[in-house]
Short mmCIF file of C-alpha atoms in Angstrom, two decimals:
data_model
loop_
_atom_site.label_atom_id
_atom_site.label_comp_id
_atom_site.label_asym_id
_atom_site.label_seq_id
_atom_site.Cartn_x
_atom_site.Cartn_y
_atom_site.Cartn_z
CA UNK A 198 67.18 6.26 82.41
CA UNK A 199 67.19 2.68 79.67
CA UNK A 200 70.56 1.95 81.98
CA UNK A 201 68.53 -0.57 84.65
CA UNK A 202 67.60 -2.15 81.42
CA UNK A 203 70.96 -2.63 79.85
CA UNK A 204 71.77 -3.43 83.73
CA UNK A 205 69.38 -6.35 83.50
CA UNK A 206 70.18 -7.54 80.35
CA UNK A 207 74.49 -7.60 80.96
CA UNK A 208 73.24 -10.33 84.39
CA UNK A 209 71.70 -11.74 82.28
CA UNK A 210 74.19 -12.47 79.87
CA UNK A 211 76.97 -12.46 83.08
CA UNK A 212 74.62 -16.00 84.14
CA UNK A 213 73.85 -17.51 80.82
CA UNK A 214 77.55 -17.49 80.24
CA UNK A 215 78.04 -18.98 82.93
CA UNK A 216 76.29 -21.21 82.20
CA UNK A 217 76.52 -22.08 79.02
CA UNK A 218 81.03 -22.75 81.24
CA UNK A 219 79.03 -25.46 82.90
CA UNK A 220 76.70 -27.33 78.97
CA UNK A 221 81.08 -26.60 77.78
CA UNK A 222 82.23 -28.39 80.48
CA UNK A 223 79.17 -31.50 80.65
CA UNK A 224 79.69 -31.58 76.55
CA UNK A 225 84.04 -32.15 77.20
CA UNK A 226 83.05 -34.75 79.55
CA UNK A 227 80.75 -37.51 78.29
CA UNK A 228 83.11 -39.77 77.49
CA UNK A 229 84.55 -39.59 81.55
CA UNK A 230 84.39 -42.82 83.19
CA UNK A 231 82.03 -42.03 86.39
CA UNK A 232 81.00 -38.36 85.41
CA UNK A 233 78.52 -36.87 86.94
CA UNK A 234 76.78 -34.10 84.74
CA UNK A 235 75.96 -30.69 86.73
CA UNK A 236 72.73 -28.07 85.80
CA UNK A 237 72.50 -24.55 86.13
CA UNK A 238 70.52 -22.91 88.72
CA UNK A 239 68.79 -19.37 88.09
CA UNK A 240 66.74 -16.87 90.84
CA UNK A 241 65.23 -13.24 90.05
CA UNK A 242 67.66 -10.82 90.59
CA UNK A 243 65.93 -8.58 93.46
CA UNK A 244 62.80 -6.85 92.92
CA UNK A 245 63.06 -2.39 92.54
CA UNK A 246 59.34 -0.89 94.38
CA UNK A 247 59.07 1.90 91.87
CA UNK A 248 55.60 2.50 93.86
CA UNK A 249 54.65 0.34 97.00
CA UNK A 250 51.07 -2.10 96.83
CA UNK A 251 48.69 -0.56 98.11
CA UNK A 252 49.10 2.90 97.63
CA UNK A 253 46.47 5.56 96.26
CA UNK A 254 46.46 7.55 92.99
CA UNK A 255 45.99 10.01 91.84
CA UNK A 256 41.70 9.69 91.50
CA UNK A 257 41.80 8.61 95.17
CA UNK A 258 42.11 4.49 94.86
CA UNK A 259 43.78 1.89 96.34
CA UNK A 260 46.31 0.55 93.71
CA UNK A 261 45.29 -3.73 94.11
CA UNK A 262 48.97 -4.17 93.46
CA UNK A 263 52.80 -1.70 93.41
CA UNK A 264 55.27 -1.36 90.77
CA UNK A 265 57.86 -3.43 90.59
CA UNK A 266 60.71 -4.14 88.69
CA UNK A 267 62.85 -6.74 88.53
CA UNK A 268 66.51 -6.47 88.46
CA UNK A 269 68.30 -8.89 85.95
CA UNK A 270 68.66 -13.27 86.88
CA UNK A 271 71.95 -14.68 88.60
CA UNK A 272 73.17 -18.12 88.89
CA UNK A 273 72.44 -19.48 92.63
CA UNK A 274 74.69 -22.85 91.88
CA UNK A 275 75.21 -25.36 90.06
CA UNK A 276 73.99 -29.39 90.84
CA UNK A 277 75.61 -32.32 90.31
CA UNK A 278 72.92 -35.39 88.56
CA UNK A 279 73.70 -38.64 90.65
CA UNK A 280 71.43 -40.46 88.46
CA UNK A 281 72.67 -43.66 87.39
CA UNK A 282 75.31 -43.60 83.81
CA UNK A 283 75.52 -46.57 81.34
CA UNK A 284 77.71 -49.80 81.44
CA UNK A 285 79.68 -50.32 78.93
CA UNK A 286 81.28 -54.80 78.81
CA UNK A 287 85.75 -54.23 78.77
CA UNK A 288 85.92 -57.51 80.35
CA UNK A 289 88.85 -56.20 81.91
CA UNK A 290 88.82 -57.34 85.87
CA UNK A 291 89.78 -54.27 87.33
CA UNK A 292 87.27 -52.58 85.99
CA UNK A 293 84.16 -52.14 88.69
CA UNK A 294 81.03 -50.20 87.91
CA UNK A 295 78.77 -49.85 90.66
CA UNK A 296 75.34 -51.08 90.28
CA UNK A 297 73.35 -48.08 92.80
CA UNK A 298 74.36 -45.35 95.22
CA UNK A 299 77.44 -45.84 96.59
CA UNK A 300 80.79 -44.86 95.79
CA UNK A 301 84.63 -45.66 95.35
CA UNK A 302 86.42 -44.41 98.39
CA UNK A 303 89.36 -43.45 97.60
CA UNK A 304 93.09 -42.10 99.07
CA UNK A 305 93.78 -38.90 98.13
CA UNK A 306 96.27 -36.38 98.82
CA UNK A 307 95.31 -34.48 103.26
CA UNK A 308 94.82 -31.18 101.98
CA UNK A 309 92.66 -31.86 98.87
CA UNK A 310 89.73 -32.94 101.65
CA UNK A 311 87.99 -34.35 105.23
CA UNK A 312 90.99 -37.50 106.37
CA UNK A 313 92.20 -37.26 102.50
CA UNK A 314 90.04 -38.80 101.59
CA UNK A 315 87.97 -38.49 98.04
CA UNK A 316 85.12 -40.47 96.00
CA UNK A 317 84.65 -40.83 92.93
CA UNK A 318 82.15 -43.19 90.06
CA UNK A 319 85.47 -43.78 88.25
CA UNK A 320 85.62 -47.52 87.73
CA UNK A 321 89.18 -48.20 86.11
CA UNK A 322 91.21 -49.96 88.90
CA UNK A 323 94.12 -50.73 87.63
CA UNK A 324 97.30 -53.00 89.60
CA UNK A 325 100.05 -50.06 90.95
CA UNK A 326 103.77 -51.53 90.96
CA UNK A 327 103.39 -53.09 95.04
CA UNK A 328 99.83 -54.98 93.54
CA UNK A 329 98.05 -52.06 95.40
CA UNK A 330 94.40 -51.22 93.93
CA UNK A 331 94.72 -47.77 92.52
CA UNK A 332 92.17 -45.39 90.67
CA UNK A 333 93.19 -44.95 86.50
CA UNK A 334 93.34 -41.25 87.45
CA UNK A 335 96.26 -38.45 87.19
CA UNK A 336 97.34 -39.08 90.09
CA UNK A 337 96.87 -42.54 91.14
CA UNK A 338 95.17 -43.03 94.12
CA UNK A 339 94.94 -46.06 96.06
CA UNK A 340 91.81 -47.88 96.59
CA UNK A 341 91.33 -47.11 100.76
CA UNK A 342 90.98 -49.14 102.60
CA UNK A 343 93.90 -51.33 100.86
CA UNK A 344 93.70 -53.91 98.89
CA UNK A 345 96.77 -55.13 97.76
CA UNK A 346 96.90 -58.50 95.53
CA UNK A 347 100.24 -61.01 94.80
CA UNK A 348 102.04 -60.38 91.60
CA UNK A 349 101.91 -63.84 91.47
CA UNK A 350 97.85 -64.03 90.82
CA UNK A 351 96.14 -65.65 87.60
CA UNK A 352 93.11 -64.23 87.80
CA UNK A 353 91.00 -61.24 90.52
CA UNK A 354 87.37 -61.86 90.96
CA UNK A 355 85.38 -59.65 92.79
CA UNK A 356 82.01 -60.05 93.52
CA UNK A 357 78.85 -57.96 93.95
CA UNK A 358 78.57 -57.38 97.29
CA UNK A 359 82.84 -56.57 96.89
CA UNK A 360 84.43 -59.36 98.03
CA UNK A 361 88.39 -59.58 96.31
CA UNK A 362 89.16 -63.30 95.12
CA UNK A 363 92.01 -63.44 93.53
CA UNK A 364 93.33 -66.88 92.28
CA UNK A 365 97.22 -68.35 92.31
CA UNK A 366 99.05 -71.32 90.16
CA UNK A 367 98.68 -74.61 92.54
CA UNK A 368 96.31 -73.68 95.45
CA UNK A 369 92.81 -75.53 94.80
CA UNK A 370 90.02 -72.02 96.44
CA UNK A 371 90.39 -68.55 95.14
CA UNK A 372 91.69 -66.80 98.47
CA UNK A 373 90.27 -63.92 99.34
CA UNK A 374 92.51 -60.90 100.10
CA UNK A 375 89.62 -58.05 100.82
CA UNK A 376 86.74 -56.30 100.84
CA UNK A 377 85.96 -53.29 98.96
CA UNK A 378 83.40 -50.32 100.94
CA UNK A 379 81.37 -47.71 99.27
CA UNK A 380 80.45 -44.35 101.11
CA UNK A 381 77.04 -42.92 100.03
CA UNK A 382 75.71 -39.08 101.25
CA UNK A 383 72.03 -37.50 102.54
CA UNK A 384 73.11 -35.89 99.72
CA UNK A 385 76.02 -36.25 97.07
CA UNK A 386 74.80 -33.85 94.72
CA UNK A 387 76.62 -31.50 97.95
CA UNK A 388 79.91 -33.26 96.65
CA UNK A 389 83.06 -30.73 96.06
CA UNK A 390 83.95 -32.01 92.71
CA UNK A 391 88.00 -32.07 93.22
CA UNK A 392 88.63 -32.88 89.42
CA UNK A 393 90.42 -36.38 88.79
CA UNK A 394 86.91 -37.57 88.87
CA UNK A 395 87.03 -37.28 92.69
CA UNK A 396 84.58 -35.76 95.09
CA UNK A 397 84.98 -34.44 98.22
CA UNK A 398 82.88 -34.22 101.45
CA UNK A 399 81.60 -30.32 102.26
CA UNK A 400 78.32 -29.81 104.68
CA UNK A 401 75.65 -30.08 101.86
CA UNK A 402 76.47 -33.61 101.06
CA UNK A 403 76.92 -34.58 105.03
CA UNK A 404 78.91 -37.39 106.04
CA UNK A 405 79.97 -40.34 104.02
CA UNK A 406 77.70 -43.73 105.15
CA UNK A 407 80.39 -46.32 104.93
CA UNK A 408 79.16 -50.13 103.90
CA UNK A 409 79.63 -52.91 101.49
CA UNK A 410 78.24 -53.50 98.30
CA UNK A 411 75.07 -55.05 98.31
CA UNK A 412 73.83 -54.04 101.59
CA UNK A 413 70.74 -51.42 101.66
CA UNK A 414 70.91 -48.75 99.12
CA UNK A 415 75.53 -48.69 98.36
CA UNK A 416 74.34 -50.97 95.07
CA UNK A 417 76.27 -54.05 93.79
CA UNK A 418 79.26 -54.68 91.81
CA UNK A 419 80.45 -55.37 88.40
CA UNK A 420 83.36 -56.75 88.28
CA UNK A 421 83.77 -55.96 83.86
CA UNK A 422 81.68 -53.00 83.67
CA UNK A 423 82.55 -49.17 83.85
CA UNK A 424 80.25 -46.73 84.22
CA UNK A 425 79.82 -43.97 81.39
CA UNK A 426 79.65 -40.22 81.55
CA UNK A 427 75.30 -39.70 82.29
CA UNK A 428 75.65 -36.37 80.07
CA UNK A 429 73.52 -37.28 76.99
CA UNK A 430 74.55 -35.00 73.97
CA UNK A 431 71.23 -35.22 72.90
CA UNK A 432 69.86 -33.30 75.71
CA UNK A 433 73.54 -30.52 76.27
CA UNK A 434 72.91 -29.25 72.82
CA UNK A 435 69.32 -28.40 73.02
CA UNK A 436 70.45 -26.47 76.39
CA UNK A 437 73.38 -25.66 74.29
CA UNK A 438 71.12 -23.90 72.10
CA UNK A 439 68.57 -21.94 74.50
CA UNK A 440 71.00 -20.54 75.81
CA UNK A 441 72.72 -19.64 73.61
CA UNK A 442 69.53 -17.46 72.18
CA UNK A 443 69.10 -16.42 75.19
CA UNK A 444 72.19 -14.95 75.31
CA UNK A 445 71.40 -12.70 72.26
CA UNK A 446 67.64 -11.94 72.85
CA UNK A 447 69.43 -10.20 76.61
CA UNK A 448 72.21 -8.59 73.60
CA UNK A 449 69.05 -7.50 71.84
CA UNK A 450 67.75 -5.62 74.49
CA UNK A 451 70.59 -4.15 75.15
CA UNK A 452 70.59 -2.94 71.59
CA UNK A 453 66.88 -1.50 72.10
CA UNK A 454 68.42 0.07 75.96
CA UNK A 455 71.13 1.98 74.15
CA UNK A 456 68.53 3.14 70.57
CA UNK A 457 66.72 4.77 73.31
CA UNK A 458 69.41 6.34 74.81
CA UNK A 459 70.56 7.44 71.73
CA UNK A 460 66.79 8.61 70.90
CA UNK A 461 67.29 10.07 73.71
CA UNK A 462 70.81 12.03 72.84
CA UNK A 463 69.08 13.05 68.97
CA UNK A 464 66.40 15.29 70.05
CA UNK A 465 68.40 18.33 70.31
CA UNK B 63 51.59 23.34 73.35
CA UNK B 64 53.91 23.28 76.23
CA UNK B 65 51.83 20.84 77.60
CA UNK B 66 52.45 18.43 74.91
CA UNK B 67 55.46 18.71 75.22
CA UNK B 68 54.81 17.08 78.82
CA UNK B 69 52.44 14.32 77.64
CA UNK B 70 54.97 13.09 74.96
CA UNK B 71 57.38 13.69 77.99
CA UNK B 72 55.72 11.05 79.61
CA UNK B 73 55.27 8.97 76.98
CA UNK B 74 58.86 8.18 76.58
CA UNK B 75 59.02 7.29 81.06
CA UNK B 76 56.24 4.85 80.36
CA UNK B 77 58.41 3.57 77.36
CA UNK B 78 61.39 3.16 79.22
CA UNK B 79 59.85 1.66 81.47
CA UNK B 80 58.52 -0.80 79.80
CA UNK B 81 61.41 -1.65 78.94
CA UNK B 82 63.18 -2.24 82.07
CA UNK B 83 60.24 -5.11 82.14
CA UNK B 84 60.52 -6.68 79.01
CA UNK B 85 64.61 -7.05 80.41
CA UNK B 86 64.10 -8.67 83.23
CA UNK B 87 62.02 -10.70 81.61
CA UNK B 88 64.60 -11.56 78.99
CA UNK B 89 67.48 -12.24 81.63
CA UNK B 90 65.17 -14.75 83.53
CA UNK B 91 64.26 -17.03 80.20
CA UNK B 92 66.36 -19.31 81.75
CA UNK B 93 64.77 -19.62 85.68
CA UNK B 94 63.23 -21.95 86.57
CA UNK B 95 58.98 -20.95 87.76
CA UNK B 96 59.74 -17.88 87.03
CA UNK B 97 56.52 -15.34 85.70
CA UNK B 98 57.10 -12.76 83.12
CA UNK B 99 55.80 -9.24 84.11
CA UNK B 100 53.90 -7.26 81.86
CA UNK B 101 53.98 -3.94 81.58
CA UNK B 102 50.71 -2.38 81.97
CA UNK B 103 49.72 1.42 80.85
CA UNK B 104 46.03 3.35 81.86
CA UNK B 105 45.39 6.65 80.93
CA UNK B 106 45.63 9.81 83.12
CA UNK B 107 42.72 11.59 83.08
CA UNK B 108 41.74 15.33 81.50
CA UNK B 109 41.48 16.26 85.47
CA UNK B 110 44.64 19.15 85.18
CA UNK B 111 43.34 20.79 82.16
CA UNK B 112 39.57 22.20 82.68
CA UNK B 113 39.83 23.28 86.44
CA UNK B 114 36.94 25.87 86.91
CA UNK B 115 39.11 28.91 86.75
CA UNK B 116 42.52 27.23 85.60
CA UNK B 117 44.49 27.54 82.14
CA UNK B 118 41.42 27.69 79.46
CA UNK B 119 42.31 26.09 75.93
CA UNK B 120 39.41 25.95 72.75
CA UNK B 121 37.65 24.31 74.93
CA UNK B 122 36.04 21.99 71.93
CA UNK B 123 39.35 20.88 71.58
CA UNK B 124 39.87 20.14 75.55
CA UNK B 125 37.84 17.08 75.61
CA UNK B 126 39.84 15.13 72.07
CA UNK B 127 42.29 15.84 74.80
CA UNK B 128 44.19 13.19 76.84
CA UNK B 129 46.23 13.09 79.61
CA UNK B 130 48.64 10.77 78.54
CA UNK B 131 49.39 8.11 80.96
CA UNK B 132 50.45 5.93 84.17
CA UNK B 133 52.52 3.36 84.51
CA UNK B 134 49.40 0.90 86.15
CA UNK B 135 50.97 -1.53 88.82
CA UNK B 136 52.29 -4.42 87.67
CA UNK B 137 50.03 -7.82 86.57
CA UNK B 138 52.53 -10.92 86.50
CA UNK B 139 51.83 -13.69 84.43
CA UNK B 140 50.96 -16.95 86.52
CA UNK B 141 50.32 -18.87 82.60
CA UNK B 142 51.40 -22.26 83.20
CA UNK B 143 55.65 -22.61 81.99
CA UNK B 144 56.91 -25.37 79.47
CA UNK B 145 58.42 -28.54 81.59
CA UNK B 146 61.78 -29.28 81.40
CA UNK B 147 62.39 -32.70 81.37
CA UNK B 148 65.22 -33.76 83.74
CA UNK B 149 64.35 -37.65 84.88
CA UNK B 150 65.35 -36.62 88.97
CA UNK B 151 62.62 -37.24 91.67
CA UNK B 152 63.12 -35.14 93.22
CA UNK B 153 62.33 -32.62 90.83
CA UNK B 154 58.68 -31.90 91.24
CA UNK B 155 56.81 -29.57 88.82
CA UNK B 156 53.13 -27.63 89.93
CA UNK B 157 50.08 -28.25 87.78
CA UNK B 158 47.36 -26.09 88.37
CA UNK B 159 47.79 -22.75 90.33
CA UNK B 160 49.19 -23.91 93.15
CA UNK B 161 52.56 -22.46 94.93
CA UNK B 162 55.23 -24.30 97.58
CA UNK B 163 55.73 -22.77 100.10
CA UNK B 164 59.81 -21.73 101.70
CA UNK B 165 61.10 -20.60 104.44
CA UNK B 166 61.89 -17.55 103.91
CA UNK B 167 63.63 -17.00 107.38
CA UNK B 168 61.36 -16.03 110.26
CA UNK B 169 58.64 -15.49 106.26
CA UNK B 170 57.32 -18.22 104.95
CA UNK B 171 57.62 -17.55 100.73
CA UNK B 172 55.67 -19.50 98.21
CA UNK B 173 57.82 -20.08 94.64
CA UNK B 174 57.21 -22.25 91.66
CA UNK B 175 60.49 -22.92 91.83
CA UNK B 176 60.61 -26.99 92.10
CA UNK B 177 63.89 -28.54 92.70
CA UNK B 178 64.34 -30.35 95.41
CA UNK B 179 67.09 -31.87 97.46
CA UNK B 180 68.63 -32.53 101.08
CA UNK B 181 70.37 -30.22 103.43
CA UNK B 182 71.67 -32.38 106.25
CA UNK B 183 68.03 -34.68 106.63
CA UNK B 184 66.26 -31.12 105.55
CA UNK B 185 64.25 -30.79 102.82
CA UNK B 186 65.40 -27.91 100.83
CA UNK B 187 65.33 -26.53 97.66
CA UNK B 188 68.62 -26.65 94.98
CA UNK B 189 68.26 -23.11 94.15
CA UNK B 190 69.36 -21.72 97.63
CA UNK B 191 69.16 -24.05 100.26
CA UNK B 192 65.85 -22.35 101.74
CA UNK B 193 63.47 -25.17 103.54
CA UNK B 194 60.57 -26.51 102.07
CA UNK B 195 57.86 -26.72 104.10
CA UNK B 196 54.70 -28.93 104.90
CA UNK B 197 50.86 -28.68 104.71
CA UNK B 198 51.54 -27.41 108.64
CA UNK B 199 54.33 -25.23 107.62
CA UNK B 200 56.47 -27.06 109.40
CA UNK B 201 60.12 -27.92 107.90
CA UNK B 202 60.44 -31.20 106.37
CA UNK B 203 62.81 -33.44 108.23
CA UNK B 204 64.11 -37.46 107.75
CA UNK B 205 65.08 -39.39 109.41
CA UNK B 206 68.41 -42.14 107.90
CA UNK B 207 67.06 -40.46 104.30
CA UNK B 208 69.77 -40.72 101.57
CA UNK B 209 68.40 -38.61 97.92
CA UNK B 210 68.35 -41.87 95.41
CA UNK B 211 65.28 -42.25 98.07
CA UNK B 212 63.04 -40.33 98.04
CA UNK B 213 60.58 -39.31 95.43
CA UNK B 214 57.11 -37.07 95.22
CA UNK B 215 53.58 -39.05 94.45
CA UNK B 216 51.08 -37.34 92.33
CA UNK B 217 49.75 -34.98 95.28
CA UNK B 218 52.59 -34.32 96.86
CA UNK B 219 52.64 -36.70 99.27
CA UNK B 220 57.56 -37.03 99.99
CA UNK B 221 58.21 -41.23 100.62
CA UNK B 222 60.88 -42.47 102.01
CA UNK B 223 61.90 -45.82 100.87
CA UNK B 224 58.24 -46.04 98.79
CA UNK B 225 56.65 -45.54 102.60
CA UNK B 226 54.96 -41.81 102.67
CA UNK B 227 56.66 -39.50 104.89
CA UNK B 228 55.59 -36.20 104.50
CA UNK B 229 53.15 -34.05 102.73
CA UNK B 230 54.45 -31.19 100.88
CA UNK B 231 52.65 -27.72 101.49
CA UNK B 232 50.72 -26.56 98.43
CA UNK B 233 49.06 -23.27 98.95
CA UNK B 234 47.27 -21.64 95.80
CA UNK B 235 45.25 -18.16 95.95
CA UNK B 236 42.17 -16.74 95.62
CA UNK B 237 44.09 -13.35 93.53
CA UNK B 238 47.54 -15.14 92.13
CA UNK B 239 48.38 -11.56 91.23
CA UNK B 240 48.20 -10.18 95.18
CA UNK B 241 51.30 -12.02 95.40
CA UNK B 242 54.16 -9.87 95.63
CA UNK B 243 57.96 -11.38 94.00
CA UNK B 244 60.68 -11.58 96.21
CA UNK B 245 63.15 -12.32 94.43
CA UNK B 246 65.41 -15.63 94.61
CA UNK B 247 62.33 -17.43 92.60
CA UNK B 248 60.12 -16.35 95.33
CA UNK B 249 56.50 -14.93 95.78
CA UNK B 250 54.76 -12.92 99.37
CA UNK B 251 51.79 -13.71 99.91
CA UNK B 252 49.24 -10.44 101.01
CA UNK B 253 46.51 -12.82 101.92
CA UNK B 254 46.05 -15.64 103.43
CA UNK B 255 46.74 -19.18 101.46
CA UNK B 256 44.37 -21.56 100.68
CA UNK B 257 44.92 -25.17 101.06
CA UNK B 258 45.70 -26.27 97.05
CA UNK B 259 42.79 -28.23 95.55
CA UNK B 260 43.18 -27.88 91.95
CA UNK B 261 47.39 -28.62 91.74
CA UNK B 262 48.60 -32.20 91.42
CA UNK B 263 52.51 -32.39 91.69
CA UNK B 264 54.62 -33.68 88.14
CA UNK B 265 57.68 -35.91 89.66
CA UNK B 266 60.92 -35.98 87.57
CA UNK B 267 60.23 -32.50 85.63
CA UNK B 268 60.31 -28.65 86.25
CA UNK B 269 58.47 -25.66 85.45
CA UNK B 270 60.61 -23.64 82.78
CA UNK B 271 60.32 -19.47 83.31
CA UNK B 272 57.30 -18.21 81.28
CA UNK B 273 58.81 -16.45 79.09
CA UNK B 274 58.50 -15.85 75.93
CA UNK B 275 61.78 -15.13 73.53
CA UNK B 276 60.36 -14.68 70.57
CA UNK B 277 56.71 -12.49 72.35
CA UNK B 278 59.33 -10.40 74.00
CA UNK B 279 61.27 -9.23 71.51
CA UNK B 280 57.74 -7.86 69.16
CA UNK B 281 57.52 -6.74 72.19
CA UNK B 282 60.09 -4.69 72.98
CA UNK B 283 60.68 -3.91 69.23
CA UNK B 284 57.69 -2.16 69.08
CA UNK B 285 58.41 -0.97 72.81
CA UNK B 286 61.32 1.17 71.76
CA UNK B 287 59.78 2.47 68.05
CA UNK B 288 57.20 4.42 69.97
CA UNK B 289 59.87 5.52 72.60
CA UNK B 290 61.46 7.23 69.45
CA UNK B 291 57.35 8.07 68.17
CA UNK B 292 57.41 10.37 71.21
CA UNK B 293 60.90 11.53 70.98
CA UNK B 294 60.43 13.16 67.62
CA UNK B 295 57.00 14.44 68.79
CA UNK B 296 59.05 15.92 71.62
CA UNK B 297 61.30 17.30 68.68
CA UNK B 298 58.05 18.40 66.51
CA UNK B 299 57.23 20.14 69.10
CA UNK B 300 60.71 22.39 69.59
CA UNK B 301 60.28 22.83 65.94
CA UNK B 302 57.27 24.64 66.03
CA UNK B 303 57.63 26.72 69.27
CA UNK B 304 61.37 27.11 67.88
CA UNK B 305 59.12 29.02 65.23
CA UNK B 306 56.69 30.89 67.67
CA UNK B 307 59.61 32.31 69.43
CA UNK B 308 61.78 33.77 66.93
CA UNK B 309 59.44 33.49 63.80
CA UNK B 310 57.11 35.09 64.40
CA UNK B 311 58.71 37.76 66.44
CA UNK B 312 59.34 39.20 62.75
CA UNK B 313 56.33 40.08 60.85
#
């Protein structure tokens, strides 16, 4: 009965509402530092075989193809797009952006991810009360390996290779207090987002490959810049319109099937 | 009289079938590389009507009576779908009739969904992680590659840091209609594939669903009306039959 069509359309509504959620989250994070947009991937569901391909019809002909009936769609995955975001010049000493594929490592809660290490592209770092460099998110995760800047430091210089140099009053030469290390992944799109601008490793991402900035593949650090969200509002809006219209179309499928059922009911 | 009832009922059954197909097309209006299905009908011949020794109606009318319809084999429209730009190097679109080979359990399936990614060191489809195969039917594995180092050139060659590493398994088919939909954006082959000759690969874009919503909606409206017409026909015939049964004896 037309109930198949209704269920098919319902699967469309369900999948599309998920896509709307993904787009809404992208748009909500259009100003989030280091945010990477996600996209929803769809796949068609299994096919009902109403007639086997190669069967014989009443004329004695072998049919070249059968009658296969699709039963709808589902959301198969959401996928991050790790394209580089644009840089915003802020001039702040502890605002760092990565021009390349690396991610900053931060010490997160033990239960958040393997080894208690999280990864982030957000480079809005702060100095906490102990002088340690921490991430400017709601929990202030410590940079890993930890780097402490003494309280009498007058300026901090971070080179493109990640070396942290501190100038103190009276010293003639800036002193090196640490080295920022970056991690990169075979498949960064397989990372698990934990919120707070932090990702953790998964089986899909593979283990982190740790190295120093400017080494091959890690990218260089830009001091005084922040990487903006890579969400393009225009694209998202186009996707939003598409999603909304597709949603309405599936709704029409249901009402058409309903009309057909009504015609049956009213036959007698 | 009763025969007409069955014809109208078969019309309704066909319209219902078409409605199911249209609903699936619309549900997949956002599915990468999806190809729309067409529900086609064929006319049923007049066999049952004039069997020798069988029931006979007025002979001069017999020739004009059709035998209703059948649902014909599903026809899949393999027209190139619209391009969607993603600027992701591992999103590829096949331009031409080719299909990308993927491993589906023990078997090889074919797909137009070219959103690729890395799982471990293996090149897989992003949609479900099924391994993508090369021209020789082997899985494509890299050594020390990360996602950002891979590119795909127009000839379907996957390059690692610019160095050719593998050739994507792109195949063409003599008759695309011989492919069977398997779900999960895949097709199964019922005849051996041919090496690609008319297919190029475009990177940074993917092939959106081939469903044209406006067209499907018009089809759906037409179909609903056809269904209603058949149901009206049943009611009319029922009414006539009712008169025959109830009023004729009174005369």
